[in-house]
Amino acid sequence: MQGQLLKNSICAVVAILFLSTRNVSALPVCQNDSNSLPYSSKVQAFLSSAPHPSLFGNVSVTPAPAADLEPGVHPRILFDIEGWFELIGRYVDRNTYDLPSSWSRHIRVLSATYGPDSEFLISLAEMERSGDTAAYTGEENLVAITDTQRERLEPIASTILNSTEGTYQSFFLCALWTTVQEIAVAERGPSASFTPRTPEDCILATVAWAKVLLSHRAVNCAGDCPTESSGERAHLWLTQRRFEVSDDWYAASFPMALTLDVFYDRFTATQRRIVRSAIALFVHKKASWGSTITSDKYSPNADLHPHRIFSNWAMYHSYLYLANLVLEGETDYDAYASAVLTESEESGFNVGLNQRFTSLISAYMNHSIYPDGSTFEDGYTYFIALREGGLGLLAAHRRGLNIFDTDRFRGLIHNAAQMLEPWHCGRIIGHSSGGGVLYPAWTSLFRYVYRDGPLPQMIWRHRMGDDFKNNNPCRIQWFQDMTPMTIFGGEHGNATRASSPAGLGEYLKHFPLSYYSPRRGLLIARSSESENALYIHFDARPDSFFPGHDNADRGGFTYTAYRSTWIDDHWWKANLDSRKHSLLHIDGLAQDEKAPSVRMIKRDDNGDEVIAAADLTYAYNFQWARNWPGESPLRQYVNVYHADGTLVRELEWFTDAEYGHPIDFGWPSDDDGEDLGFTRAQFNTHGDPDVGFKGMWTWRKPYRMTPLSWVVRSVILNRGNHSANEDSPGYFIVADSARVSGTPMINSFESYLILAEDVGVDVENSWCEGNWCRIVLKNGGSAETDLQVVSRGERLSFHTEQYMSEKLYTRLVIRSEMEQEEQIWMVFHTHMSQSERLEVDRVSWDVLKVLYDGNARHYTMDENSHAVVRTSTPSPSTSPSPTPSASVSHSPSAGASVAPSASTSATSSVSARPSAQPSASTSASPMPSSSASLSASPSTHVSASSSASASASPSSSSEASSSASPTPSPLPSVFTPPMKPLRLRFGRPYNVGASSLESDLASFLHETTADFQIVFKIVGRSPDGGRMMDVLSTCSDMTSGRTEIAVYDCGEDSIADVNYEIRNCWMVHVSGAEDICREHQTRMGRRLMNMKPYFVAVSVDTDGLQVAQVQMRHRARATRRRRRSRRRRRRNRFRDRFRRRTRNSSMRRAPGRQSRRRRMLS
């Protein structure tokens, strides 16, 4: 090990010496067993969980021999002559040339319009052929241009305006496809022809464009061209201006250089000289971000400040670096270029640019890409940095900088595979820095580097499809990355035919179901490898102190299942507002850009389920300055939210310096961050100019008037039946715990959920009652998602809002109200089969029980960390007996709408009587079943099911398999413990006289041992009285008299007119259904203190019996406390006002009267 370290150290010193002599071709290759890029010892430990090597195969790109990089040898930029022939052979293959489903034909048809058939290229070739460019001869020194020369060259120079973002690649595409056609026609005859252009047209167009560039520079620049000129696009030549990627969209220097490189022997000496001169003057004294000679606030030097290199800006300027490579070793330039180069003592090939850009690539791969392959910029790394940057990586790898055969690059591929939605043509979820796919060049790069690798091949097929159809919606934008796509792209390999992880076959065992990046704070998990799997992203970001594209979305998540996205997340740019992300908003506020770093406090995967939690408190309480602030306090625009929901931008000061180490803000404590510069003694998040985009100068300000004690979000993915052969996606839970500090008051807690574009809420089948909601989400497909929400606070409700992002979207807002502290559980269950069943029970305020697929699981919010932990079945304890009197109310059934009708919201006050029998002891229960455990402690029961049959209780084995855990926290004494709810069918009618009600009731009585009371609410006209009497008599006998019957009169021939004499049962007649409805409406507010918290009602009408279950909570003590507080405040205000008014006058009154006033005031 020490020998390897010594070898690496010596190699690094030798490399620096070679770079100092500018002998780049002799640059040594420093390698070790795993990676040629230097890591710290602790960072290296992260690589122990690197993806399995069998997922990638062998690297297909090798460093070029020294002979291939000798001066005058071409091609040299991206490949040698054998590589050029391999590229041509890839597209002239007889088996794929005319095959409609082949890559060869697909990319040829798609890109020919940008290449040989481009009007831009055709017009240039015609200009050169007709002599319209003859005014530029290349034999004149135009440094001090005369008016005559200017007048002669201006018509040529004006042609530069014809170049656009979509035409600049025409030269190389023309060279490629005319060569392919030339060979295909020679082999198979004229039928293989697809364009009337020839290689000669490509050469003429390239030469003409070179003359246009040289003429434009001569007309608009004097000498070295250091300052701005008034001419259009004159900025392309300014030597004191940083190169931007858009410069080459108008100059096309790299496509020209690549055409010269592959057609070098086809150009004449004069033509080569002119093209070479245009490229030399374009790269003359140029530098891009990260490759400047010196470091300043706006652009670092990668050699001097490598820890500032982590932006995609480093790589998408690669075309400047690539264009320069064609000049390596060349000395023949025309008179104009020679004069400019001689004056500045340059040789044409920009040696300094080449050396600095090589260092830039190395620094980018070390710092922007984390050791596990995750990246600071997420999607921007793939579709922006690797769009032009992929070709730059290839050129640097050929010149000895080992990039591709590293764990970090393989981790980058693995990270991309994990971020892709698990079905063909799914998006890459890009989080803060970019979603979607946009430019797909990165997929072809991975395929090119690892041509036999199952994982790169899977990514390539995922985006391209099996038949490469032109109308494939997977590919959004093409024209800017046609060149890398033609160079890297190819037919599907034989390693795998998978377009998603489900098809990886024998390699599937090496593809993990969960992926976690400690530095990035990103958790990706799926229930199985199936395309129908439940698939989630949870985004925490402990690395937020780095500036960049960023959203206010700490703790945001995405949720997909059954090949559909249900809860989405927007990418950066138009979505800086926290209300455009799935976050908990407290009193209308969540986070604002720039949101600070947060700490991931839990991450666990036991195979059956994944649990993760993040402490978001700091991001909710403070706001960091964005846009790379400087050393002085600054004033920036921030979002200000108004009560009516509007948002405005206002200027506010950031004056508090944020001093600290990244570990203080959530960075993994076991990661020293040596490769990022964290171990340096002077490192600090405020005051370090050597780390970060413009140095570390973090400023903050408080974000909220009243800070929060804590905000913790936990996510749980249960995999259900996660066999690869079955699609049982399980369920997903998001649990939020938050507390507002300060004076107790009623706070609003709103959970924003960003619905996917095609997802809507089925309002008719969604409802809220008390602290429970069931919301049905549909997207027009065969699957639907049941969202069950349980809160600690009352008045839980939901609504949808539309908002504008890139286009119009919809969000679901779930609102609750609670004094200071709130806990909200959201359980997502997506299903296709109507027989799938998921039940949720609130065992106590901090314990949730979920019954799914025959298994019961308990989740508890830890009282210290406020994160969710797994627990087993709570220890049984006897439930208190019901209170002597209670009120009974009725709620909508599962199929009722949000706004219940009068018939479903009727309420009646019923006198409760003591139970006929004493409560049975819970210790006497012979069955450790789900029902028994529920009766052991106060609980709420809601069953979301579409099944026509009653659910069976889980077996005792499923409960016994759970590990031991502490007894859950009991309900606060404010709330009266509820009675055991009856387990009957939910949302299904019972036919009068049928045995199904009796059988369900018999099963319930067999399972339960705790005391209970059943209330049958009868509303409607009387059906056959005899049959109904039989049913109710049977139920009364079975329950041994613990049954109430409340009869609501609804018109003539009502049930109240029937004289029931049912043994062991009492009946209460209540008239006036409309009055009952109104009473129910008034009691829904603060008048719940006398109402029974839980009851079961069976409604009877002419169609049969209908079962509904309602849960309500008492808030008696909290309500009384608020009323006392209001009375106290009013009394104090009156007393103070009266004292101020009478203070002086009372002193002048008679002693007797004065004493009376004093006595009154006291």
PDB file of N, CA and C in Angstrom, residues 304-309 676-677 680 682-683 687-692 694-697:
ATOM      1  N   LEU A 304      -4.643  26.289  -9.788  1.00  0.00           N
ATOM      2  CA  LEU A 304      -4.478  27.053  -8.558  1.00  0.00           C
ATOM      3  C   LEU A 304      -5.591  26.773  -7.561  1.00  0.00           C
ATOM      4  N   HIS A 305      -6.808  26.630  -8.035  1.00  0.00           N
ATOM      5  CA  HIS A 305      -7.962  26.436  -7.141  1.00  0.00           C
ATOM      6  C   HIS A 305      -8.836  25.283  -7.654  1.00  0.00           C
ATOM      7  N   PRO A 306      -8.337  24.069  -7.566  1.00  0.00           N
ATOM      8  CA  PRO A 306      -9.131  22.931  -8.068  1.00  0.00           C
ATOM      9  C   PRO A 306     -10.413  22.697  -7.299  1.00  0.00           C
ATOM     10  N   HIS A 307     -10.478  23.169  -6.038  1.00  0.00           N
ATOM     11  CA  HIS A 307     -11.675  22.927  -5.229  1.00  0.00           C
ATOM     12  C   HIS A 307     -12.819  23.852  -5.589  1.00  0.00           C
ATOM     13  N   ARG A 308     -12.606  24.743  -6.529  1.00  0.00           N
ATOM     14  CA  ARG A 308     -13.707  25.588  -6.995  1.00  0.00           C
ATOM     15  C   ARG A 308     -14.342  25.032  -8.274  1.00  0.00           C
ATOM     16  N   ILE A 309     -13.873  23.900  -8.729  1.00  0.00           N
ATOM     17  CA  ILE A 309     -14.359  23.336  -9.995  1.00  0.00           C
ATOM     18  C   ILE A 309     -15.426  22.289  -9.694  1.00  0.00           C
ATOM     19  N   LEU A 676     -12.382  17.657  -1.495  1.00  0.00           N
ATOM     20  CA  LEU A 676     -13.078  18.910  -1.754  1.00  0.00           C
ATOM     21  C   LEU A 676     -12.443  20.094  -1.032  1.00  0.00           C
ATOM     22  N   GLY A 677     -11.378  19.840  -0.275  1.00  0.00           N
ATOM     23  CA  GLY A 677     -10.684  20.918   0.404  1.00  0.00           C
ATOM     24  C   GLY A 677     -11.167  21.195   1.804  1.00  0.00           C
ATOM     25  N   ARG A 680      -8.478  21.502   5.011  1.00  0.00           N
ATOM     26  CA  ARG A 680      -7.533  22.597   5.164  1.00  0.00           C
ATOM     27  C   ARG A 680      -7.879  23.406   6.406  1.00  0.00           C
ATOM     28  N   GLN A 682      -7.832  26.493   7.180  1.00  0.00           N
ATOM     29  CA  GLN A 682      -8.568  27.743   7.056  1.00  0.00           C
ATOM     30  C   GLN A 682      -9.964  27.550   6.500  1.00  0.00           C
ATOM     31  N   PHE A 683     -10.378  26.303   6.267  1.00  0.00           N
ATOM     32  CA  PHE A 683     -11.673  26.119   5.609  1.00  0.00           C
ATOM     33  C   PHE A 683     -12.808  26.531   6.532  1.00  0.00           C
ATOM     34  N   GLY A 687     -15.695  32.852   4.401  1.00  0.00           N
ATOM     35  CA  GLY A 687     -14.355  33.409   4.488  1.00  0.00           C
ATOM     36  C   GLY A 687     -13.279  32.575   3.848  1.00  0.00           C
ATOM     37  N   ASP A 688     -13.633  31.587   3.023  1.00  0.00           N
ATOM     38  CA  ASP A 688     -12.631  30.780   2.329  1.00  0.00           C
ATOM     39  C   ASP A 688     -12.743  31.035   0.830  1.00  0.00           C
ATOM     40  N   PRO A 689     -11.779  31.740   0.234  1.00  0.00           N
ATOM     41  CA  PRO A 689     -11.875  32.061  -1.199  1.00  0.00           C
ATOM     42  C   PRO A 689     -11.475  30.921  -2.117  1.00  0.00           C
ATOM     43  N   ASP A 690     -11.007  29.799  -1.552  1.00  0.00           N
ATOM     44  CA  ASP A 690     -10.447  28.731  -2.376  1.00  0.00           C
ATOM     45  C   ASP A 690     -11.395  27.565  -2.595  1.00  0.00           C
ATOM     46  N   VAL A 691     -12.596  27.621  -2.072  1.00  0.00           N
ATOM     47  CA  VAL A 691     -13.574  26.549  -2.225  1.00  0.00           C
ATOM     48  C   VAL A 691     -14.899  27.176  -2.658  1.00  0.00           C
ATOM     49  N   GLY A 692     -15.582  26.513  -3.557  1.00  0.00           N
ATOM     50  CA  GLY A 692     -16.863  27.019  -4.009  1.00  0.00           C
ATOM     51  C   GLY A 692     -16.757  27.782  -5.310  1.00  0.00           C
ATOM     52  N   LYS A 694     -17.472  30.862  -6.264  1.00  0.00           N
ATOM     53  CA  LYS A 694     -16.767  32.137  -6.134  1.00  0.00           C
ATOM     54  C   LYS A 694     -16.101  32.263  -4.771  1.00  0.00           C
ATOM     55  N   GLY A 695     -15.759  31.125  -4.190  1.00  0.00           N
ATOM     56  CA  GLY A 695     -15.303  31.125  -2.822  1.00  0.00           C
ATOM     57  C   GLY A 695     -16.468  30.947  -1.877  1.00  0.00           C
ATOM     58  N   MET A 696     -16.173  30.598  -0.640  1.00  0.00           N
ATOM     59  CA  MET A 696     -17.210  30.369   0.354  1.00  0.00           C
ATOM     60  C   MET A 696     -17.454  31.662   1.131  1.00  0.00           C
ATOM     61  N   TRP A 697     -18.565  32.324   0.804  1.00  0.00           N
ATOM     62  CA  TRP A 697     -18.967  33.550   1.496  1.00  0.00           C
ATOM     63  C   TRP A 697     -20.468  33.444   1.780  1.00  0.00           C
TER      64      TRP A 697
END
